[in-house]
PDB file of C-alpha atoms in Angstrom:
ATOM      1  CA  MET A   3      18.727 156.830 215.329  1.00 97.00           C
ATOM      2  CA  LYS A   4      18.701 159.999 217.324  1.00 97.00           C
ATOM      3  CA  THR A   5      17.518 163.227 215.697  1.00 98.00           C
ATOM      4  CA  ILE A   6      18.834 166.767 215.776  1.00 98.00           C
ATOM      5  CA  MET A   7      17.238 170.135 215.078  1.00 98.00           C
ATOM      6  CA  ILE A   8      19.118 171.621 212.066  1.00 98.00           C
ATOM      7  CA  GLY A   9      19.397 175.332 212.823  1.00 98.00           C
ATOM      8  CA  GLY A  10      16.722 174.854 215.420  1.00 97.00           C
ATOM      9  CA  VAL A  11      14.023 174.538 212.741  1.00 98.00           C
ATOM     10  CA  VAL A  12      14.418 171.249 210.756  1.00 98.00           C
ATOM     11  CA  GLU A  13      14.220 167.915 212.560  1.00 98.00           C
ATOM     12  CA  ALA A  14      16.376 165.279 210.890  1.00 98.00           C
ATOM     13  CA  SER A  15      18.481 162.200 211.640  1.00 98.00           C
ATOM     14  CA  ALA A  16      21.893 162.777 213.206  1.00 98.00           C
ATOM     15  CA  VAL A  17      23.351 160.828 210.296  1.00 98.00           C
ATOM     16  CA  SER A  18      22.677 161.902 206.702  1.00 98.00           C
ATOM     17  CA  LEU A  19      23.189 159.793 203.611  1.00 98.00           C
ATOM     18  CA  GLY A  20      25.471 161.704 201.263  1.00 98.00           C
ATOM     19  CA  CYS A  21      24.564 160.736 197.690  1.00 98.00           C
ATOM     20  CA  MET A  22      27.662 161.816 195.725  1.00 96.00           C
ATOM     21  CA  ARG A  23      28.795 158.196 195.069  1.00 95.00           C
ATOM     22  CA  MET A  24      25.488 157.254 193.480  1.00 96.00           C
ATOM     23  CA  ARG A  25      27.116 158.377 190.252  1.00 92.00           C
ATOM     24  CA  ASP A  26      29.496 155.377 190.449  1.00 91.00           C
ATOM     25  CA  LYS A  27      26.957 152.644 191.312  1.00 95.00           C
ATOM     26  CA  SER A  28      24.198 150.724 189.583  1.00 96.00           C
ATOM     27  CA  LYS A  29      20.637 151.915 190.111  1.00 96.00           C
ATOM     28  CA  GLN A  30      19.925 148.781 192.222  1.00 97.00           C
ATOM     29  CA  ASP A  31      22.946 149.340 194.405  1.00 97.00           C
ATOM     30  CA  CYS A  32      21.813 152.936 195.024  1.00 98.00           C
ATOM     31  CA  PHE A  33      18.307 151.849 195.822  1.00 98.00           C
ATOM     32  CA  SER A  34      19.670 149.300 198.267  1.00 98.00           C
ATOM     33  CA  ALA A  35      21.775 152.004 199.995  1.00 98.00           C
ATOM     34  CA  ILE A  36      18.793 154.277 200.351  1.00 98.00           C
ATOM     35  CA  GLU A  37      16.665 151.420 201.824  1.00 98.00           C
ATOM     36  CA  THR A  38      19.450 150.401 204.234  1.00 98.00           C
ATOM     37  CA  ALA A  39      19.789 153.995 205.379  1.00 98.00           C
ATOM     38  CA  VAL A  40      15.997 154.292 205.943  1.00 98.00           C
ATOM     39  CA  GLU A  41      15.984 151.023 207.896  1.00 98.00           C
ATOM     40  CA  CYS A  42      18.692 152.550 210.111  1.00 98.00           C
ATOM     41  CA  GLY A  43      16.584 155.648 210.762  1.00 98.00           C
ATOM     42  CA  VAL A  44      18.110 158.073 208.337  1.00 98.00           C
ATOM     43  CA  THR A  45      15.699 160.784 207.258  1.00 98.00           C
ATOM     44  CA  HIS A  46      18.120 163.272 205.728  1.00 98.00           C
ATOM     45  CA  PHE A  47      19.608 162.884 202.222  1.00 98.00           C
ATOM     46  CA  ASP A  48      22.396 165.201 200.818  1.00 98.00           C
ATOM     47  CA  HIS A  49      22.912 166.003 197.163  1.00 98.00           C
ATOM     48  CA  ALA A  50      24.616 168.551 194.922  1.00 98.00           C
ATOM     49  CA  ASP A  51      23.885 169.465 191.320  1.00 97.00           C
ATOM     50  CA  ILE A  52      27.444 168.598 190.351  1.00 97.00           C
ATOM     51  CA  TYR A  53      27.432 164.976 191.754  1.00 97.00           C
ATOM     52  CA  GLY A  54      27.870 162.920 188.608  1.00 95.00           C
ATOM     53  CA  ALA A  55      26.838 165.970 186.558  1.00 95.00           C
ATOM     54  CA  GLY A  56      23.337 165.448 187.912  1.00 96.00           C
ATOM     55  CA  LEU A  57      23.319 161.633 187.672  1.00 97.00           C
ATOM     56  CA  SER A  58      23.183 161.145 191.435  1.00 98.00           C
ATOM     57  CA  GLU A  59      20.067 163.289 191.640  1.00 98.00           C
ATOM     58  CA  GLU A  60      18.516 161.459 188.710  1.00 98.00           C
ATOM     59  CA  ILE A  61      18.952 158.047 190.323  1.00 98.00           C
ATOM     60  CA  PHE A  62      17.544 159.330 193.596  1.00 98.00           C
ATOM     61  CA  GLY A  63      14.656 160.868 191.686  1.00 98.00           C
ATOM     62  CA  GLU A  64      13.817 157.513 190.189  1.00 98.00           C
ATOM     63  CA  TYR A  65      13.577 156.070 193.688  1.00 98.00           C
ATOM     64  CA  ILE A  66      11.236 158.863 194.694  1.00 98.00           C
ATOM     65  CA  LYS A  67       9.140 158.191 191.598  1.00 97.00           C
ATOM     66  CA  THR A  68       8.857 154.447 192.206  1.00 96.00           C
ATOM     67  CA  ASN A  69       8.169 154.735 195.952  1.00 97.00           C
ATOM     68  CA  PRO A  70       5.022 156.759 196.650  1.00 92.00           C
ATOM     69  CA  GLY A  71       4.992 158.529 199.978  1.00 96.00           C
ATOM     70  CA  PHE A  72       8.751 158.316 200.435  1.00 98.00           C
ATOM     71  CA  ARG A  73       9.386 161.995 199.595  1.00 98.00           C
ATOM     72  CA  ASP A  74       7.137 163.324 202.355  1.00 97.00           C
ATOM     73  CA  LYS A  75       9.037 161.222 204.980  1.00 98.00           C
ATOM     74  CA  ILE A  76      12.509 162.703 204.352  1.00 98.00           C
ATOM     75  CA  VAL A  77      14.513 165.880 204.465  1.00 98.00           C
ATOM     76  CA  LEU A  78      15.929 166.469 201.009  1.00 98.00           C
ATOM     77  CA  GLN A  79      18.973 168.697 200.594  1.00 98.00           C
ATOM     78  CA  SER A  80      20.982 169.796 197.589  1.00 98.00           C
ATOM     79  CA  LYS A  81      23.810 172.201 196.926  1.00 98.00           C
ATOM     80  CA  CYS A  82      24.697 174.549 194.057  1.00 98.00           C
ATOM     81  CA  ALA A  83      27.174 177.219 192.828  1.00 97.00           C
ATOM     82  CA  ILE A  84      30.162 175.065 191.708  1.00 98.00           C
ATOM     83  CA  ARG A  85      30.650 175.387 187.960  1.00 97.00           C
ATOM     84  CA  LYS A  86      33.459 174.279 185.708  1.00 96.00           C
ATOM     85  CA  GLY A  87      36.403 176.512 186.611  1.00 98.00           C
ATOM     86  CA  PHE A  88      34.489 178.953 188.780  1.00 98.00           C
ATOM     87  CA  TYR A  89      31.860 179.527 191.494  1.00 98.00           C
ATOM     88  CA  ASP A  90      28.579 181.280 190.771  1.00 98.00           C
ATOM     89  CA  PHE A  91      26.251 182.911 193.333  1.00 98.00           C
ATOM     90  CA  SER A  92      24.373 184.867 190.640  1.00 98.00           C
ATOM     91  CA  LYS A  93      20.580 184.905 190.995  1.00 98.00           C
ATOM     92  CA  GLU A  94      20.174 183.362 187.564  1.00 98.00           C
ATOM     93  CA  HIS A  95      22.451 180.459 188.320  1.00 98.00           C
ATOM     94  CA  ILE A  96      21.063 179.686 191.745  1.00 98.00           C
ATOM     95  CA  ILE A  97      17.480 179.584 190.478  1.00 98.00           C
ATOM     96  CA  SER A  98      18.313 177.551 187.294  1.00 98.00           C
ATOM     97  CA  SER A  99      20.347 175.094 189.464  1.00 98.00           C
ATOM     98  CA  VAL A 100      17.426 174.524 191.796  1.00 98.00           C
ATOM     99  CA  GLU A 101      15.055 174.074 188.824  1.00 98.00           C
ATOM    100  CA  GLY A 102      17.386 171.427 187.489  1.00 98.00           C
ATOM    101  CA  SER A 103      17.695 169.666 190.802  1.00 98.00           C
ATOM    102  CA  LEU A 104      13.934 169.628 191.327  1.00 98.00           C
ATOM    103  CA  LYS A 105      13.429 168.075 187.894  1.00 98.00           C
ATOM    104  CA  ARG A 106      16.093 165.428 188.392  1.00 98.00           C
ATOM    105  CA  LEU A 107      14.941 164.599 191.915  1.00 98.00           C
ATOM    106  CA  ASN A 108      11.264 164.287 190.843  1.00 98.00           C
ATOM    107  CA  THR A 109      10.109 166.648 193.556  1.00 98.00           C
ATOM    108  CA  ASP A 110       8.455 170.013 193.805  1.00 98.00           C
ATOM    109  CA  ARG A 111      10.627 171.299 196.599  1.00 98.00           C
ATOM    110  CA  LEU A 112      13.923 171.129 198.407  1.00 98.00           C
ATOM    111  CA  ASP A 113      13.791 171.153 202.136  1.00 98.00           C
ATOM    112  CA  MET A 114      17.275 172.671 202.224  1.00 98.00           C
ATOM    113  CA  LEU A 115      19.512 174.338 199.704  1.00 98.00           C
ATOM    114  CA  LEU A 116      23.241 174.993 200.411  1.00 98.00           C
ATOM    115  CA  LEU A 117      25.651 177.238 198.631  1.00 98.00           C
ATOM    116  CA  HIS A 118      28.412 174.747 197.890  1.00 97.00           C
ATOM    117  CA  ARG A 119      31.634 176.883 197.870  1.00 97.00           C
ATOM    118  CA  PRO A 120      32.138 180.560 198.608  1.00 98.00           C
ATOM    119  CA  ASP A 121      32.018 182.868 195.592  1.00 98.00           C
ATOM    120  CA  THR A 122      34.212 185.920 196.151  1.00 98.00           C
ATOM    121  CA  LEU A 123      32.261 187.757 193.428  1.00 98.00           C
ATOM    122  CA  MET A 124      29.108 187.310 195.407  1.00 98.00           C
ATOM    123  CA  GLU A 125      26.587 190.150 195.655  1.00 98.00           C
ATOM    124  CA  PRO A 126      24.568 189.499 198.836  1.00 98.00           C
ATOM    125  CA  GLU A 127      21.571 191.313 197.418  1.00 98.00           C
ATOM    126  CA  GLU A 128      21.499 189.067 194.403  1.00 98.00           C
ATOM    127  CA  VAL A 129      21.551 185.945 196.555  1.00 98.00           C
ATOM    128  CA  ALA A 130      18.771 187.445 198.627  1.00 98.00           C
ATOM    129  CA  GLU A 131      16.629 187.920 195.560  1.00 98.00           C
ATOM    130  CA  ALA A 132      17.220 184.303 194.568  1.00 98.00           C
ATOM    131  CA  PHE A 133      16.396 182.959 198.020  1.00 98.00           C
ATOM    132  CA  TYR A 134      13.247 185.087 198.247  1.00 98.00           C
ATOM    133  CA  GLU A 135      12.032 183.947 194.841  1.00 98.00           C
ATOM    134  CA  LEU A 136      12.732 180.296 195.606  1.00 98.00           C
ATOM    135  CA  GLN A 137      11.194 180.351 199.069  1.00 98.00           C
ATOM    136  CA  SER A 138       8.078 182.414 198.131  1.00 98.00           C
ATOM    137  CA  GLY A 139       7.458 179.984 195.316  1.00 98.00           C
ATOM    138  CA  GLY A 140       7.661 177.013 197.626  1.00 98.00           C
ATOM    139  CA  LYS A 141      10.641 175.538 195.815  1.00 98.00           C
ATOM    140  CA  VAL A 142      13.129 175.798 198.705  1.00 98.00           C
ATOM    141  CA  LEU A 143      12.063 175.809 202.377  1.00 98.00           C
ATOM    142  CA  ASN A 144      15.389 176.477 204.155  1.00 98.00           C
ATOM    143  CA  PHE A 145      18.877 177.646 203.292  1.00 98.00           C
ATOM    144  CA  GLY A 146      22.455 177.026 204.325  1.00 98.00           C
ATOM    145  CA  VAL A 147      26.047 177.127 203.076  1.00 98.00           C
ATOM    146  CA  SER A 148      28.991 174.779 202.686  1.00 98.00           C
ATOM    147  CA  ASN A 149      32.685 175.504 203.306  1.00 97.00           C
ATOM    148  CA  HIS A 150      32.016 179.072 204.460  1.00 98.00           C
ATOM    149  CA  ASN A 151      33.778 181.000 207.202  1.00 97.00           C
ATOM    150  CA  LYS A 152      31.840 183.090 209.670  1.00 97.00           C
ATOM    151  CA  TYR A 153      32.503 186.395 207.882  1.00 97.00           C
ATOM    152  CA  GLN A 154      31.239 185.083 204.601  1.00 98.00           C
ATOM    153  CA  ILE A 155      28.060 183.998 206.411  1.00 98.00           C
ATOM    154  CA  GLU A 156      27.767 187.368 208.058  1.00 98.00           C
ATOM    155  CA  LEU A 157      28.226 189.082 204.655  1.00 98.00           C
ATOM    156  CA  LEU A 158      25.364 186.984 203.240  1.00 98.00           C
ATOM    157  CA  LYS A 159      23.198 187.974 206.225  1.00 98.00           C
ATOM    158  CA  THR A 160      23.534 191.695 205.362  1.00 98.00           C
ATOM    159  CA  ALA A 161      20.913 191.019 202.639  1.00 98.00           C
ATOM    160  CA  VAL A 162      19.543 187.512 203.047  1.00 98.00           C
ATOM    161  CA  GLU A 163      16.509 187.477 205.345  1.00 98.00           C
ATOM    162  CA  GLN A 164      16.282 183.679 205.742  1.00 98.00           C
ATOM    163  CA  PRO A 165      18.262 182.078 208.552  1.00 98.00           C
ATOM    164  CA  ILE A 166      21.413 180.237 207.522  1.00 98.00           C
ATOM    165  CA  ILE A 167      20.721 176.995 209.291  1.00 98.00           C
ATOM    166  CA  ALA A 168      23.681 174.768 208.205  1.00 98.00           C
ATOM    167  CA  ASN A 169      27.304 174.842 207.100  1.00 98.00           C
ATOM    168  CA  GLN A 170      28.717 171.747 205.583  1.00 98.00           C
ATOM    169  CA  LEU A 171      32.453 171.455 206.562  1.00 98.00           C
ATOM    170  CA  GLN A 172      35.184 168.843 206.509  1.00 96.00           C
ATOM    171  CA  PHE A 173      35.544 167.428 209.946  1.00 97.00           C
ATOM    172  CA  SER A 174      36.880 164.213 211.452  1.00 97.00           C
ATOM    173  CA  VAL A 175      39.083 163.066 214.355  1.00 97.00           C
ATOM    174  CA  THR A 176      42.157 163.647 212.088  1.00 97.00           C
ATOM    175  CA  GLU A 177      40.857 166.858 210.501  1.00 95.00           C
ATOM    176  CA  CYS A 178      39.549 168.930 213.419  1.00 95.00           C
ATOM    177  CA  GLY A 179      41.308 172.227 213.302  1.00 94.00           C
ATOM    178  CA  MET A 180      38.143 173.878 214.550  1.00 95.00           C
ATOM    179  CA  VAL A 181      38.636 172.019 217.792  1.00 97.00           C
ATOM    180  CA  SER A 182      42.374 172.182 218.142  1.00 95.00           C
ATOM    181  CA  SER A 183      42.590 175.943 217.714  1.00 94.00           C
ATOM    182  CA  GLY A 184      40.045 176.418 220.436  1.00 94.00           C
ATOM    183  CA  LEU A 185      41.929 174.169 222.784  1.00 94.00           C
ATOM    184  CA  ASN A 186      45.179 175.992 222.241  1.00 94.00           C
ATOM    185  CA  VAL A 187      44.185 179.607 222.867  1.00 92.00           C
ATOM    186  CA  ASN A 188      47.046 181.821 223.984  1.00 91.00           C
ATOM    187  CA  MET A 189      49.637 179.363 222.747  1.00 90.00           C
ATOM    188  CA  LYS A 190      52.230 179.702 219.933  1.00 90.00           C
ATOM    189  CA  ASN A 191      52.240 176.065 218.799  1.00 88.00           C
ATOM    190  CA  GLU A 192      50.974 174.703 215.488  1.00 88.00           C
ATOM    191  CA  GLU A 193      47.608 173.676 216.915  1.00 89.00           C
ATOM    192  CA  SER A 194      46.879 177.269 217.994  1.00 87.00           C
ATOM    193  CA  VAL A 195      46.656 178.548 214.428  1.00 91.00           C
ATOM    194  CA  MET A 196      43.038 179.491 213.820  1.00 88.00           C
ATOM    195  CA  HIS A 197      42.342 179.033 210.128  1.00 87.00           C
ATOM    196  CA  ASP A 198      38.578 179.622 210.418  1.00 87.00           C
ATOM    197  CA  GLY A 199      38.239 182.389 212.936  1.00 89.00           C
ATOM    198  CA  GLY A 200      36.394 180.533 215.628  1.00 94.00           C
ATOM    199  CA  LEU A 201      33.850 178.935 213.275  1.00 97.00           C
ATOM    200  CA  LEU A 202      32.958 176.137 215.724  1.00 98.00           C
ATOM    201  CA  GLU A 203      31.968 178.547 218.445  1.00 97.00           C
ATOM    202  CA  TYR A 204      30.302 180.956 215.956  1.00 98.00           C
ATOM    203  CA  SER A 205      28.184 178.088 214.728  1.00 98.00           C
ATOM    204  CA  ARG A 206      27.025 177.177 218.251  1.00 98.00           C
ATOM    205  CA  ILE A 207      26.269 180.764 219.136  1.00 98.00           C
ATOM    206  CA  ASN A 208      24.251 181.399 215.929  1.00 98.00           C
ATOM    207  CA  ASN A 209      22.455 178.049 215.766  1.00 98.00           C
ATOM    208  CA  VAL A 210      24.156 176.993 212.597  1.00 98.00           C
ATOM    209  CA  THR A 211      24.387 173.203 212.374  1.00 98.00           C
ATOM    210  CA  ILE A 212      27.722 171.817 211.151  1.00 98.00           C
ATOM    211  CA  GLN A 213      27.326 169.005 208.695  1.00 98.00           C
ATOM    212  CA  THR A 214      30.507 167.012 208.508  1.00 98.00           C
ATOM    213  CA  TRP A 215      31.791 165.816 205.138  1.00 97.00           C
ATOM    214  CA  SER A 216      34.610 163.249 204.786  1.00 95.00           C
ATOM    215  CA  PRO A 217      34.179 162.237 208.431  1.00 96.00           C
ATOM    216  CA  PHE A 218      36.368 159.127 207.951  1.00 96.00           C
ATOM    217  CA  GLN A 219      39.016 160.418 205.651  1.00 91.00           C
ATOM    218  CA  ALA A 220      42.473 161.536 206.641  1.00 86.00           C
ATOM    219  CA  GLY A 221      42.265 164.805 204.721  1.00 79.00           C
ATOM    220  CA  PHE A 222      40.845 166.359 201.558  1.00 79.00           C
ATOM    221  CA  PHE A 223      39.918 163.280 199.447  1.00 75.00           C
ATOM    222  CA  LYS A 224      42.670 161.251 201.124  1.00 80.00           C
ATOM    223  CA  ALA A 225      42.408 157.634 202.162  1.00 89.00           C
ATOM    224  CA  PRO A 226      40.366 156.670 205.242  1.00 93.00           C
ATOM    225  CA  PHE A 227      42.255 156.672 208.519  1.00 96.00           C
ATOM    226  CA  VAL A 228      40.515 153.517 209.787  1.00 96.00           C
ATOM    227  CA  ASP A 229      42.899 150.553 209.290  1.00 95.00           C
ATOM    228  CA  ASN A 230      45.423 152.940 207.786  1.00 95.00           C
ATOM    229  CA  ASP A 231      49.010 152.042 208.769  1.00 94.00           C
ATOM    230  CA  ASP A 232      49.855 155.790 208.850  1.00 94.00           C
ATOM    231  CA  TYR A 233      47.676 156.113 212.035  1.00 96.00           C
ATOM    232  CA  PRO A 234      48.766 153.189 214.241  1.00 97.00           C
ATOM    233  CA  GLU A 235      48.084 154.901 217.641  1.00 98.00           C
ATOM    234  CA  LEU A 236      44.669 156.116 216.508  1.00 98.00           C
ATOM    235  CA  ASN A 237      43.653 152.686 215.133  1.00 98.00           C
ATOM    236  CA  ALA A 238      44.820 150.984 218.311  1.00 98.00           C
ATOM    237  CA  ARG A 239      42.727 153.341 220.394  1.00 98.00           C
ATOM    238  CA  LEU A 240      39.681 153.007 218.027  1.00 98.00           C
ATOM    239  CA  GLN A 241      39.955 149.189 218.410  1.00 98.00           C
ATOM    240  CA  GLU A 242      40.205 149.522 222.209  1.00 98.00           C
ATOM    241  CA  PHE A 243      36.987 151.534 222.347  1.00 98.00           C
ATOM    242  CA  ALA A 244      35.284 149.343 219.692  1.00 98.00           C
ATOM    243  CA  ASP A 245      35.888 146.467 222.070  1.00 98.00           C
ATOM    244  CA  LYS A 246      34.710 148.508 225.056  1.00 97.00           C
ATOM    245  CA  TYR A 247      31.469 149.538 223.391  1.00 96.00           C
ATOM    246  CA  ASN A 248      30.992 146.237 221.547  1.00 97.00           C
ATOM    247  CA  THR A 249      31.123 147.839 218.088  1.00 98.00           C
ATOM    248  CA  THR A 250      33.511 148.677 215.236  1.00 98.00           C
ATOM    249  CA  LYS A 251      36.298 151.220 214.703  1.00 98.00           C
ATOM    250  CA  THR A 252      34.267 153.033 212.116  1.00 98.00           C
ATOM    251  CA  THR A 253      31.305 153.322 214.457  1.00 98.00           C
ATOM    252  CA  ILE A 254      33.555 154.783 217.182  1.00 98.00           C
ATOM    253  CA  ALA A 255      35.050 157.302 214.721  1.00 98.00           C
ATOM    254  CA  GLY A 256      31.501 158.443 213.912  1.00 98.00           C
ATOM    255  CA  ALA A 257      30.492 158.515 217.607  1.00 98.00           C
ATOM    256  CA  TRP A 258      33.459 160.833 218.259  1.00 98.00           C
ATOM    257  CA  ILE A 259      31.891 163.433 215.968  1.00 98.00           C
ATOM    258  CA  LEU A 260      28.365 163.016 217.323  1.00 98.00           C
ATOM    259  CA  ARG A 261      29.608 163.334 220.931  1.00 98.00           C
ATOM    260  CA  HIS A 262      30.454 166.980 220.441  1.00 98.00           C
ATOM    261  CA  PRO A 263      27.860 169.267 222.058  1.00 98.00           C
ATOM    262  CA  ALA A 264      27.695 171.344 218.871  1.00 98.00           C
ATOM    263  CA  LYS A 265      25.237 168.622 217.736  1.00 98.00           C
ATOM    264  CA  MET A 266      26.811 168.182 214.330  1.00 98.00           C
ATOM    265  CA  GLN A 267      25.205 166.079 211.588  1.00 98.00           C
ATOM    266  CA  LEU A 268      27.467 163.373 210.181  1.00 98.00           C
ATOM    267  CA  ILE A 269      27.357 162.964 206.372  1.00 98.00           C
ATOM    268  CA  CYS A 270      27.705 159.242 205.485  1.00 98.00           C
ATOM    269  CA  GLY A 271      29.071 159.049 201.906  1.00 95.00           C
ATOM    270  CA  SER A 272      29.089 155.257 201.556  1.00 96.00           C
ATOM    271  CA  MET A 273      26.816 153.315 199.264  1.00 97.00           C
ATOM    272  CA  THR A 274      27.740 149.970 200.918  1.00 97.00           C
ATOM    273  CA  PRO A 275      24.901 148.659 203.119  1.00 98.00           C
ATOM    274  CA  SER A 276      27.158 147.140 205.788  1.00 97.00           C
ATOM    275  CA  ARG A 277      29.169 150.285 206.122  1.00 97.00           C
ATOM    276  CA  ILE A 278      26.060 152.432 206.194  1.00 98.00           C
ATOM    277  CA  ARG A 279      24.814 150.333 209.147  1.00 98.00           C
ATOM    278  CA  GLU A 280      28.255 150.759 210.895  1.00 97.00           C
ATOM    279  CA  ILE A 281      28.136 154.548 210.487  1.00 98.00           C
ATOM    280  CA  CYS A 282      24.492 154.851 211.585  1.00 98.00           C
ATOM    281  CA  ALA A 283      25.256 152.848 214.697  1.00 98.00           C
ATOM    282  CA  ALA A 284      27.395 155.796 215.880  1.00 98.00           C
ATOM    283  CA  SER A 285      24.174 157.508 216.814  1.00 98.00           C
ATOM    284  CA  ASP A 286      23.592 154.985 219.582  1.00 96.00           C
ATOM    285  CA  ILE A 287      26.933 155.475 221.372  1.00 97.00           C
ATOM    286  CA  CYS A 288      27.871 158.370 223.650  1.00 97.00           C
ATOM    287  CA  LEU A 289      31.619 158.343 224.344  1.00 98.00           C
ATOM    288  CA  SER A 290      32.773 159.449 227.778  1.00 97.00           C
ATOM    289  CA  ARG A 291      34.666 162.702 228.021  1.00 98.00           C
ATOM    290  CA  GLU A 292      37.828 160.785 228.784  1.00 98.00           C
ATOM    291  CA  ASP A 293      37.405 158.516 225.792  1.00 98.00           C
ATOM    292  CA  TRP A 294      36.769 161.450 223.442  1.00 98.00           C
ATOM    293  CA  TYR A 295      39.919 163.263 224.483  1.00 98.00           C
ATOM    294  CA  SER A 296      41.893 160.060 224.283  1.00 98.00           C
ATOM    295  CA  LEU A 297      40.965 159.624 220.615  1.00 98.00           C
ATOM    296  CA  TYR A 298      41.747 163.248 219.935  1.00 98.00           C
ATOM    297  CA  ARG A 299      45.260 162.836 221.367  1.00 98.00           C
ATOM    298  CA  ALA A 300      45.692 159.500 219.507  1.00 98.00           C
ATOM    299  CA  ALA A 301      45.031 161.298 216.229  1.00 97.00           C
ATOM    300  CA  GLY A 302      48.196 163.336 216.839  1.00 95.00           C
ATOM    301  CA  TYR A 303      46.874 166.412 218.584  1.00 95.00           C
ATOM    302  CA  ARG A 304      48.445 167.743 221.770  1.00 93.00           C
ATOM    303  CA  LEU A 305      46.839 169.375 224.742  1.00 94.00           C
ATOM    304  CA  PRO A 306      48.699 172.466 226.097  1.00 94.00           C
TER     305      PRO A 306
END
């Protein structure tokens, strides 16, 4: 498993195990998923306070408790700010959310805390106070965001002193508007529409690592595109390259993300050991430039 430097400051595996689905599995199945990921070289684990209303963190916390020394070998990340019917970047909520996560995870610190969804009622100074208190108390070491655009990050930075080292975003070969808008500059076609204001380039310039969620789904909580009859050309090309690189279509789809020089981190959301191994294997494959663009076109995107 290759490693990346998240925000230039945190070394972690290129593939992270996303723990949302622990809420739907038995404790033993979750423990097996963690151990499989570790065997594959995963050192980064992604949580959120809302995953299973805290159940996912509780299960992971039990694993930490029963495996002495494990906590110090990993990068542990959680997210906060989504509440029932609204988002909340208040100082009180951020701090209380972290306290809850630390208790459930059986740890004294988070290596990374991400703000889960933008709160339009955010007061940057209030977030800054929360971050300062959490960091000075040793409860959170690094900070990031999720689903934010570049101006929302810049607004945070008017008050927050800590670097924003990561931004977790939906990204896959079928959901890559950040790429397509950059490839269709000065055009008037559909692909030229820039929904995020150059977020991909902004992230590279400002050393913000993109963490990709739903990297194998065809859209926002839609079915996977691998072996999906709605994507015949893409699946044919994925199989072609799976044969070429002696691997699977899922592995190739993951390798497509990791090939980008932005050095993104792929969030693996599966709890199935065989699939975790497939996804982690993407770290060992470097697609050629021609193969990368071939998959991009097979996903339905056009080059001008």
